[in-house]
PDB file of C-alpha atoms and ligand atoms in Angstrom:
ATOM      1  CA  MET I   1     -16.476  14.443 -32.444  1.00 92.00           C
ATOM      2  CA  ASP I   2     -17.765  12.925 -29.175  1.00 96.00           C
ATOM      3  CA  ILE I   3     -15.140  11.016 -27.214  1.00 96.00           C
ATOM      4  CA  VAL I   4     -15.406   8.836 -24.101  1.00 97.00           C
ATOM      5  CA  MET I   5     -12.308   8.640 -21.906  1.00 97.00           C
ATOM      6  CA  LEU I   6     -12.423   5.266 -20.174  1.00 97.00           C
ATOM      7  CA  GLY I   7     -10.112   4.165 -17.388  1.00 96.00           C
ATOM      8  CA  PRO I   8      -9.877   3.795 -13.616  1.00 96.00           C
ATOM      9  CA  PRO I   9      -9.571   6.787 -11.279  1.00 94.00           C
ATOM     10  CA  GLY I  10      -6.061   8.212 -11.570  1.00 92.00           C
ATOM     11  CA  SER I  11      -5.528   6.896 -15.103  1.00 95.00           C
ATOM     12  CA  GLY I  12      -5.162  10.397 -16.551  1.00 93.00           C
ATOM     13  CA  LYS I  13      -8.535  10.733 -18.272  1.00 95.00           C
ATOM     14  CA  GLY I  14      -8.760  14.433 -17.431  1.00 93.00           C
ATOM     15  CA  THR I  15      -5.193  15.295 -18.414  1.00 93.00           C
ATOM     16  CA  GLN I  16      -5.345  13.343 -21.668  1.00 96.00           C
ATOM     17  CA  GLY I  17      -8.853  14.630 -22.418  1.00 96.00           C
ATOM     18  CA  ASN I  18      -7.638  18.222 -22.080  1.00 94.00           C
ATOM     19  CA  LEU I  19      -4.709  17.596 -24.432  1.00 94.00           C
ATOM     20  CA  LEU I  20      -6.977  15.910 -26.982  1.00 94.00           C
ATOM     21  CA  ALA I  21      -9.418  18.824 -26.785  1.00 94.00           C
ATOM     22  CA  GLU I  22      -6.620  21.117 -27.979  1.00 91.00           C
ATOM     23  CA  GLN I  23      -5.535  18.681 -30.689  1.00 92.00           C
ATOM     24  CA  LEU I  24      -8.857  17.353 -31.976  1.00 91.00           C
ATOM     25  CA  GLY I  25     -11.350  19.996 -30.877  1.00 90.00           C
ATOM     26  CA  GLY I  26     -14.296  19.359 -28.571  1.00 92.00           C
ATOM     27  CA  ARG I  27     -14.705  20.363 -24.975  1.00 95.00           C
ATOM     28  CA  PRO I  28     -13.935  18.252 -21.893  1.00 96.00           C
ATOM     29  CA  LEU I  29     -16.726  17.565 -19.411  1.00 96.00           C
ATOM     30  CA  SER I  30     -15.738  15.984 -16.105  1.00 95.00           C
ATOM     31  CA  THR I  31     -18.612  14.681 -13.987  1.00 96.00           C
ATOM     32  CA  GLY I  32     -16.203  14.419 -11.022  1.00 93.00           C
ATOM     33  CA  ASP I  33     -15.457  18.170 -11.308  1.00 91.00           C
ATOM     34  CA  LEU I  34     -19.183  18.944 -11.532  1.00 92.00           C
ATOM     35  CA  PHE I  35     -19.871  16.938  -8.364  1.00 94.00           C
ATOM     36  CA  ARG I  36     -16.949  18.530  -6.488  1.00 90.00           C
ATOM     37  CA  GLU I  37     -18.411  21.951  -7.349  1.00 90.00           C
ATOM     38  CA  ILE I  38     -21.842  20.875  -6.055  1.00 93.00           C
ATOM     39  CA  LEU I  39     -20.189  19.674  -2.825  1.00 92.00           C
ATOM     40  CA  GLN I  40     -18.924  23.226  -2.242  1.00 91.00           C
ATOM     41  CA  ASP I  41     -22.472  24.600  -2.259  1.00 93.00           C
ATOM     42  CA  GLU I  42     -24.746  23.397   0.537  1.00 94.00           C
ATOM     43  CA  SER I  43     -27.731  25.179  -1.019  1.00 95.00           C
ATOM     44  CA  HIS I  44     -27.452  23.229  -4.289  1.00 92.00           C
ATOM     45  CA  PRO I  45     -30.541  21.006  -4.761  1.00 93.00           C
ATOM     46  CA  LEU I  46     -28.316  17.988  -5.529  1.00 92.00           C
ATOM     47  CA  TYR I  47     -26.009  18.557  -2.523  1.00 93.00           C
ATOM     48  CA  PRO I  48     -27.492  15.712  -0.415  1.00 93.00           C
ATOM     49  CA  LYS I  49     -27.440  13.297  -3.368  1.00 92.00           C
ATOM     50  CA  VAL I  50     -23.732  13.713  -4.103  1.00 92.00           C
ATOM     51  CA  GLN I  51     -22.466  13.170  -0.542  1.00 92.00           C
ATOM     52  CA  VAL I  52     -21.606   9.586  -1.584  1.00 91.00           C
ATOM     53  CA  VAL I  53     -18.649  11.000  -3.560  1.00 89.00           C
ATOM     54  CA  LYS I  54     -16.831  11.467  -0.232  1.00 87.00           C
ATOM     55  CA  GLU I  55     -17.087   7.716   0.430  1.00 84.00           C
ATOM     56  CA  GLY I  56     -15.777   6.718  -3.003  1.00 83.00           C
ATOM     57  CA  LYS I  57     -19.204   5.446  -4.070  1.00 88.00           C
ATOM     58  CA  LEU I  58     -20.916   6.215  -7.356  1.00 92.00           C
ATOM     59  CA  VAL I  59     -23.609   8.870  -7.599  1.00 96.00           C
ATOM     60  CA  SER I  60     -26.849   7.273  -8.824  1.00 96.00           C
ATOM     61  CA  ASP I  61     -27.350   6.943 -12.577  1.00 97.00           C
ATOM     62  CA  ASP I  62     -30.477   9.119 -12.685  1.00 96.00           C
ATOM     63  CA  ILE I  63     -28.656  12.063 -11.046  1.00 96.00           C
ATOM     64  CA  VAL I  64     -25.516  11.716 -13.198  1.00 97.00           C
ATOM     65  CA  ASN I  65     -27.534  11.409 -16.399  1.00 97.00           C
ATOM     66  CA  LEU I  66     -29.554  14.499 -15.475  1.00 95.00           C
ATOM     67  CA  VAL I  67     -26.408  16.552 -14.816  1.00 94.00           C
ATOM     68  CA  VAL I  68     -24.781  15.420 -18.079  1.00 97.00           C
ATOM     69  CA  GLU I  69     -27.878  15.926 -20.193  1.00 96.00           C
ATOM     70  CA  ASP I  70     -28.235  19.419 -18.798  1.00 93.00           C
ATOM     71  CA  GLY I  71     -24.513  20.124 -19.327  1.00 93.00           C
ATOM     72  CA  ILE I  72     -24.146  19.040 -22.940  1.00 95.00           C
ATOM     73  CA  GLN I  73     -27.009  21.255 -24.104  1.00 93.00           C
ATOM     74  CA  LYS I  74     -24.769  24.266 -23.465  1.00 94.00           C
ATOM     75  CA  PRO I  75     -23.451  25.985 -26.588  1.00 94.00           C
ATOM     76  CA  GLU I  76     -19.795  25.312 -25.714  1.00 94.00           C
ATOM     77  CA  TYR I  77     -20.426  21.566 -26.167  1.00 95.00           C
ATOM     78  CA  ARG I  78     -22.039  21.975 -29.594  1.00 93.00           C
ATOM     79  CA  ASP I  79     -18.943  20.816 -31.520  1.00 91.00           C
ATOM     80  CA  GLY I  80     -18.291  17.724 -29.440  1.00 95.00           C
ATOM     81  CA  VAL I  81     -17.676  16.581 -25.883  1.00 97.00           C
ATOM     82  CA  ILE I  82     -14.744  14.741 -24.358  1.00 97.00           C
ATOM     83  CA  PHE I  83     -16.412  12.806 -21.542  1.00 98.00           C
ATOM     84  CA  ASP I  84     -14.122  12.367 -18.529  1.00 96.00           C
ATOM     85  CA  GLY I  85     -15.535  10.002 -15.903  1.00 96.00           C
ATOM     86  CA  TYR I  86     -18.812   9.436 -17.717  1.00 98.00           C
ATOM     87  CA  PRO I  87     -20.281   6.969 -18.451  1.00 98.00           C
ATOM     88  CA  ARG I  88     -19.329   4.747 -15.518  1.00 97.00           C
ATOM     89  CA  THR I  89     -22.093   2.146 -15.760  1.00 98.00           C
ATOM     90  CA  ILE I  90     -23.895   0.359 -18.584  1.00 97.00           C
ATOM     91  CA  GLY I  91     -27.053   2.319 -17.660  1.00 97.00           C
ATOM     92  CA  GLN I  92     -25.147   5.595 -18.127  1.00 98.00           C
ATOM     93  CA  ALA I  93     -23.690   4.412 -21.445  1.00 97.00           C
ATOM     94  CA  GLU I  94     -27.157   3.594 -22.736  1.00 97.00           C
ATOM     95  CA  ALA I  95     -28.447   6.963 -21.531  1.00 98.00           C
ATOM     96  CA  LEU I  96     -25.546   8.724 -23.271  1.00 98.00           C
ATOM     97  CA  ASP I  97     -26.320   6.921 -26.529  1.00 97.00           C
ATOM     98  CA  ARG I  98     -29.930   8.123 -26.280  1.00 97.00           C
ATOM     99  CA  MET I  99     -28.923  11.715 -25.443  1.00 97.00           C
ATOM    100  CA  LEU I 100     -26.438  11.972 -28.298  1.00 97.00           C
ATOM    101  CA  SER I 101     -28.722  10.312 -30.799  1.00 96.00           C
ATOM    102  CA  GLY I 102     -31.409  12.866 -29.881  1.00 95.00           C
ATOM    103  CA  MET I 103     -28.894  15.513 -30.951  1.00 94.00           C
ATOM    104  CA  GLY I 104     -28.003  13.680 -34.177  1.00 95.00           C
ATOM    105  CA  ARG I 105     -24.653  12.602 -32.691  1.00 95.00           C
ATOM    106  CA  GLN I 106     -22.974   9.467 -31.371  1.00 95.00           C
ATOM    107  CA  VAL I 107     -19.934   8.329 -29.413  1.00 96.00           C
ATOM    108  CA  ASP I 108     -17.274   8.384 -32.148  1.00 94.00           C
ATOM    109  CA  LEU I 109     -14.202   7.340 -30.205  1.00 95.00           C
ATOM    110  CA  VAL I 110     -13.402   5.571 -26.926  1.00 97.00           C
ATOM    111  CA  ILE I 111      -9.948   5.917 -25.396  1.00 97.00           C
ATOM    112  CA  ASP I 112      -9.308   3.249 -22.776  1.00 97.00           C
ATOM    113  CA  LEU I 113      -6.428   4.013 -20.402  1.00 97.00           C
ATOM    114  CA  ASN I 114      -5.378   0.735 -18.900  1.00 95.00           C
ATOM    115  CA  VAL I 115      -3.088   1.702 -16.034  1.00 95.00           C
ATOM    116  CA  SER I 116      -1.498  -0.699 -13.522  1.00 94.00           C
ATOM    117  CA  ARG I 117      -2.613  -0.587  -9.882  1.00 94.00           C
ATOM    118  CA  GLU I 118       0.892   0.464  -8.694  1.00 94.00           C
ATOM    119  CA  VAL I 119       0.924   3.467 -11.034  1.00 94.00           C
ATOM    120  CA  LEU I 120      -2.644   4.435 -10.033  1.00 94.00           C
ATOM    121  CA  PHE I 121      -1.749   4.441  -6.324  1.00 94.00           C
ATOM    122  CA  TYR I 122       1.457   6.392  -6.936  1.00 94.00           C
ATOM    123  CA  ARG I 123      -0.425   8.995  -8.966  1.00 93.00           C
ATOM    124  CA  MET I 124      -3.468   9.400  -6.727  1.00 93.00           C
ATOM    125  CA  LEU I 125      -1.601   9.458  -3.408  1.00 95.00           C
ATOM    126  CA  GLY I 126       0.612  12.268  -4.761  1.00 94.00           C
ATOM    127  CA  ARG I 127      -1.985  14.036  -6.905  1.00 93.00           C
ATOM    128  CA  GLN I 128      -2.228  17.809  -6.564  1.00 96.00           C
ATOM    129  CA  VAL I 129      -4.800  19.823  -8.472  1.00 94.00           C
ATOM    130  CA  CYS I 130      -5.056  23.503  -9.389  1.00 95.00           C
ATOM    131  CA  PRO I 131      -8.485  24.565  -8.046  1.00 92.00           C
ATOM    132  CA  LYS I 132      -8.807  27.108 -10.852  1.00 92.00           C
ATOM    133  CA  CYS I 133      -7.721  25.455 -14.137  1.00 90.00           C
ATOM    134  CA  LYS I 134      -7.947  21.851 -12.783  1.00 87.00           C
ATOM    135  CA  GLN I 135      -4.497  20.925 -14.113  1.00 90.00           C
ATOM    136  CA  VAL I 136      -3.041  17.919 -12.321  1.00 90.00           C
ATOM    137  CA  PHE I 137       0.465  17.716 -10.865  1.00 93.00           C
ATOM    138  CA  HIS I 138       2.355  15.269  -8.662  1.00 93.00           C
ATOM    139  CA  ARG I 139       3.877  15.969  -5.261  1.00 95.00           C
ATOM    140  CA  ASP I 140       7.230  14.733  -6.620  1.00 93.00           C
ATOM    141  CA  GLN I 141       7.309  17.712  -9.010  1.00 93.00           C
ATOM    142  CA  GLY I 142       7.827  19.852  -5.904  1.00 95.00           C
ATOM    143  CA  LEU I 143       5.320  22.549  -6.911  1.00 95.00           C
ATOM    144  CA  LYS I 144       3.301  24.543  -4.377  1.00 95.00           C
ATOM    145  CA  ASN I 145       1.413  26.698  -6.863  1.00 96.00           C
ATOM    146  CA  CYS I 146      -0.001  26.196 -10.360  1.00 96.00           C
ATOM    147  CA  PRO I 147       2.634  27.445 -12.830  1.00 96.00           C
ATOM    148  CA  ASP I 148      -0.113  29.009 -14.987  1.00 95.00           C
ATOM    149  CA  CYS I 149      -2.762  30.315 -12.531  1.00 94.00           C
ATOM    150  CA  LYS I 150      -0.441  30.774  -9.515  1.00 96.00           C
ATOM    151  CA  GLU I 151      -3.183  29.288  -7.296  1.00 95.00           C
ATOM    152  CA  ALA I 152      -2.051  27.099  -4.380  1.00 96.00           C
ATOM    153  CA  LEU I 153      -2.303  23.432  -5.395  1.00 96.00           C
ATOM    154  CA  VAL I 154      -4.647  21.212  -3.362  1.00 95.00           C
ATOM    155  CA  TYR I 155      -5.034  17.495  -2.653  1.00 94.00           C
ATOM    156  CA  ARG I 156      -8.416  15.846  -3.341  1.00 90.00           C
ATOM    157  CA  SER I 157     -10.100  14.593  -0.174  1.00 87.00           C
ATOM    158  CA  ASP I 158     -11.001  11.288  -1.884  1.00 88.00           C
ATOM    159  CA  ASP I 159      -7.350  10.607  -2.811  1.00 92.00           C
ATOM    160  CA  ASN I 160      -6.636   8.683   0.393  1.00 93.00           C
ATOM    161  CA  GLU I 161      -5.731   5.005   0.528  1.00 93.00           C
ATOM    162  CA  GLU I 162      -9.047   3.776   1.952  1.00 92.00           C
ATOM    163  CA  THR I 163     -11.213   5.654  -0.573  1.00 92.00           C
ATOM    164  CA  ILE I 164      -8.914   4.782  -3.485  1.00 94.00           C
ATOM    165  CA  VAL I 165      -9.391   1.066  -2.743  1.00 94.00           C
ATOM    166  CA  LYS I 166     -13.186   1.567  -2.778  1.00 92.00           C
ATOM    167  CA  ARG I 167     -13.092   3.608  -5.987  1.00 92.00           C
ATOM    168  CA  LEU I 168     -10.967   0.984  -7.762  1.00 95.00           C
ATOM    169  CA  HIS I 169     -13.348  -1.747  -6.621  1.00 94.00           C
ATOM    170  CA  GLU I 170     -16.307   0.294  -7.868  1.00 93.00           C
ATOM    171  CA  TYR I 171     -14.502   0.699 -11.191  1.00 96.00           C
ATOM    172  CA  GLU I 172     -13.945  -3.045 -11.561  1.00 96.00           C
ATOM    173  CA  VAL I 173     -17.549  -3.912 -10.725  1.00 96.00           C
ATOM    174  CA  SER I 174     -19.502  -1.144 -12.463  1.00 95.00           C
ATOM    175  CA  THR I 175     -17.290   0.402 -15.148  1.00 97.00           C
ATOM    176  CA  LEU I 176     -15.136  -2.423 -16.574  1.00 96.00           C
ATOM    177  CA  PRO I 177     -18.184  -3.933 -18.364  1.00 97.00           C
ATOM    178  CA  LEU I 178     -18.146  -0.793 -20.534  1.00 97.00           C
ATOM    179  CA  GLN I 179     -15.049  -2.137 -22.302  1.00 96.00           C
ATOM    180  CA  HIS I 180     -17.184  -4.922 -23.739  1.00 96.00           C
ATOM    181  CA  TYR I 181     -20.123  -2.560 -24.334  1.00 96.00           C
ATOM    182  CA  TYR I 182     -18.050  -0.257 -26.520  1.00 96.00           C
ATOM    183  CA  ARG I 183     -15.776  -2.889 -28.110  1.00 93.00           C
ATOM    184  CA  SER I 184     -18.803  -4.742 -29.378  1.00 89.00           C
ATOM    185  CA  SER I 185     -20.425  -1.646 -30.832  1.00 85.00           C
ATOM    186  CA  ARG I 186     -19.604   1.067 -33.281  1.00 80.00           C
ATOM    187  CA  PRO I 187     -17.105   3.604 -31.851  1.00 85.00           C
ATOM    188  CA  VAL I 188     -13.435   3.444 -32.754  1.00 91.00           C
ATOM    189  CA  TYR I 189     -11.748   1.899 -29.696  1.00 95.00           C
ATOM    190  CA  VAL I 190      -8.188   2.724 -28.693  1.00 95.00           C
ATOM    191  CA  THR I 191      -6.493   0.996 -25.727  1.00 95.00           C
ATOM    192  CA  LEU I 192      -3.272   2.030 -24.036  1.00 95.00           C
ATOM    193  CA  THR I 193      -1.480  -0.031 -21.401  1.00 94.00           C
ATOM    194  CA  ILE I 194       0.536   2.016 -18.925  1.00 92.00           C
ATOM    195  CA  ASP I 195       2.640   0.385 -16.200  1.00 91.00           C
ATOM    196  CA  ASP I 196       5.477   2.878 -15.911  1.00 89.00           C
ATOM    197  CA  ALA I 197       4.984   5.743 -13.441  1.00 87.00           C
ATOM    198  CA  SER I 198       7.738   7.787 -15.099  1.00 87.00           C
ATOM    199  CA  LEU I 199       5.827   8.072 -18.378  1.00 90.00           C
ATOM    200  CA  SER I 200       4.895  11.741 -18.836  1.00 89.00           C
ATOM    201  CA  ALA I 201       1.477  13.009 -19.897  1.00 91.00           C
ATOM    202  CA  MET I 202       3.025  14.061 -23.214  1.00 94.00           C
ATOM    203  CA  ASP I 203       4.457  10.549 -23.737  1.00 94.00           C
ATOM    204  CA  VAL I 204       0.997   9.051 -23.246  1.00 95.00           C
ATOM    205  CA  ASN I 205      -0.564  11.689 -25.472  1.00 96.00           C
ATOM    206  CA  GLY I 206       1.985  10.856 -28.195  1.00 95.00           C
ATOM    207  CA  GLN I 207       1.032   7.173 -27.973  1.00 95.00           C
ATOM    208  CA  ILE I 208      -2.676   8.024 -28.245  1.00 96.00           C
ATOM    209  CA  LEU I 209      -2.063  10.168 -31.318  1.00 95.00           C
ATOM    210  CA  GLU I 210      -0.003   7.383 -32.915  1.00 94.00           C
ATOM    211  CA  LYS I 211      -2.842   4.919 -32.374  1.00 94.00           C
ATOM    212  CA  LEU I 212      -5.382   7.361 -33.776  1.00 94.00           C
ATOM    213  CA  LYS I 213      -3.170   7.789 -36.807  1.00 91.00           C
ATOM    214  CA  GLU I 214      -2.943   4.000 -37.271  1.00 90.00           C
ATOM    215  CA  LYS I 215      -6.740   3.851 -37.170  1.00 89.00           C
ATOM    216  CA  GLY I 216      -6.951   6.543 -39.821  1.00 85.00           C
ATOM    217  CA  MET I 217      -8.481   9.062 -37.422  1.00 83.00           C
ATOM    218  CA  LEU I 218      -5.681  11.565 -37.848  1.00 79.00           C
ATOM    219  CA  GLN I 219      -4.282  12.479 -41.226  1.00 64.00           C
ATOM    220  CA  GLU I 220      -1.246  14.086 -39.702  1.00 48.00           C
ATOM    221  CA  ILE I 221      -0.011  14.409 -36.135  1.00 46.00           C
ATOM    222  CA  LYS I 222       0.144  18.069 -35.229  1.00 46.00           C
TER     223      LYS I 222
HETATM  224  P1  LIG N   1     -13.552  11.492 -10.698  1.00 69.18           P
HETATM  225  O1  LIG N   1     -13.094  12.903 -10.578  1.00 69.18           O
HETATM  226  O2  LIG N   1     -13.947  11.125 -12.105  1.00 69.18           O
HETATM  227  O3  LIG N   1     -12.567  10.501 -10.111  1.00 69.18           O
HETATM  228  O4  LIG N   1     -14.894  11.362  -9.851  1.00 69.18           O
HETATM  229  C1  LIG N   1     -14.911  11.598  -8.448  1.00 69.18           C
HETATM  230  C2  LIG N   1     -16.146  10.962  -7.849  1.00 69.18           C
HETATM  231  O5  LIG N   1     -17.343  11.563  -8.396  1.00 69.18           O
HETATM  232  C3  LIG N   1     -16.309   9.475  -8.112  1.00 69.18           C
HETATM  233  O6  LIG N   1     -15.555   8.670  -7.189  1.00 69.18           O
HETATM  234  C4  LIG N   1     -17.815   9.300  -7.925  1.00 69.18           C
HETATM  235  O7  LIG N   1     -18.169   9.321  -6.558  1.00 69.18           O
HETATM  236  C5  LIG N   1     -18.361  10.584  -8.548  1.00 69.18           C
HETATM  237  N1  LIG N   1     -18.636  10.417  -9.993  1.00 69.18           N
HETATM  238  C6  LIG N   1     -17.988  11.040 -11.023  1.00 69.18           C
HETATM  239  N2  LIG N   1     -18.479  10.657 -12.200  1.00 69.18           N
HETATM  240  C7  LIG N   1     -19.461   9.758 -11.930  1.00 69.18           C
HETATM  241  C8  LIG N   1     -20.336   8.973 -12.727  1.00 69.18           C
HETATM  242  N3  LIG N   1     -20.290   9.018 -14.069  1.00 69.18           N
HETATM  243  N4  LIG N   1     -21.209   8.162 -12.097  1.00 69.18           N
HETATM  244  C9  LIG N   1     -21.286   8.091 -10.764  1.00 69.18           C
HETATM  245  N5  LIG N   1     -20.480   8.792  -9.935  1.00 69.18           N
HETATM  246  C10 LIG N   1     -19.562   9.620 -10.511  1.00 69.18           C
END
């Protein structure tokens, strides 16, 4: 199954995508993670092209599409991809449709995480990430190291107030039209509204599974 996780930055696409990968199968692919890796390597041919990430701007469609097309050919994505942060524009969505159809596949499910601005700011301003396994935590949990990998948790450089405002604006202008794009086409579309910062990742995951069950996409919740 190929799944698109839709939602603004900080909405939990990565966290929920990882949980769904365990529950439904498929492998998460985060374009944001791919670009952050490229930014660590000055000799990478795409290094100059992805500098815009630091300013909260979108990387150009042709570069993103190239990176994704290259990525999903890998054997680990053969049984399905959970796209986290891609597509982000109509052009990318059309490119994804073409790529998948060339592989005899299609976007089967879209999960739209509709999270209030207050919750997004709370989450992103306190977001800590494990550099190894990419699990996300919040400063309020009081952790210094990843409980699984033991690596020191880090803050993302683009999780500052100024860049968050730009990223949310970019989301509204470029990515929100994807709601209409997918609602008016074939994939099963599941929306969740989240305006409570105390809701845990497992609570949200439970709500997603319930909705999938209602839509007949899950015979039984594991
Ligand atoms: P994320 O980790 O998904 O919040 O992405 C971090 C940053 O990477 C974004 O603010 C963009 O600059 C860039 N990025 C990630 N995915 C895309 C995409 N599909 N299209 C354009 N830029 C992207």
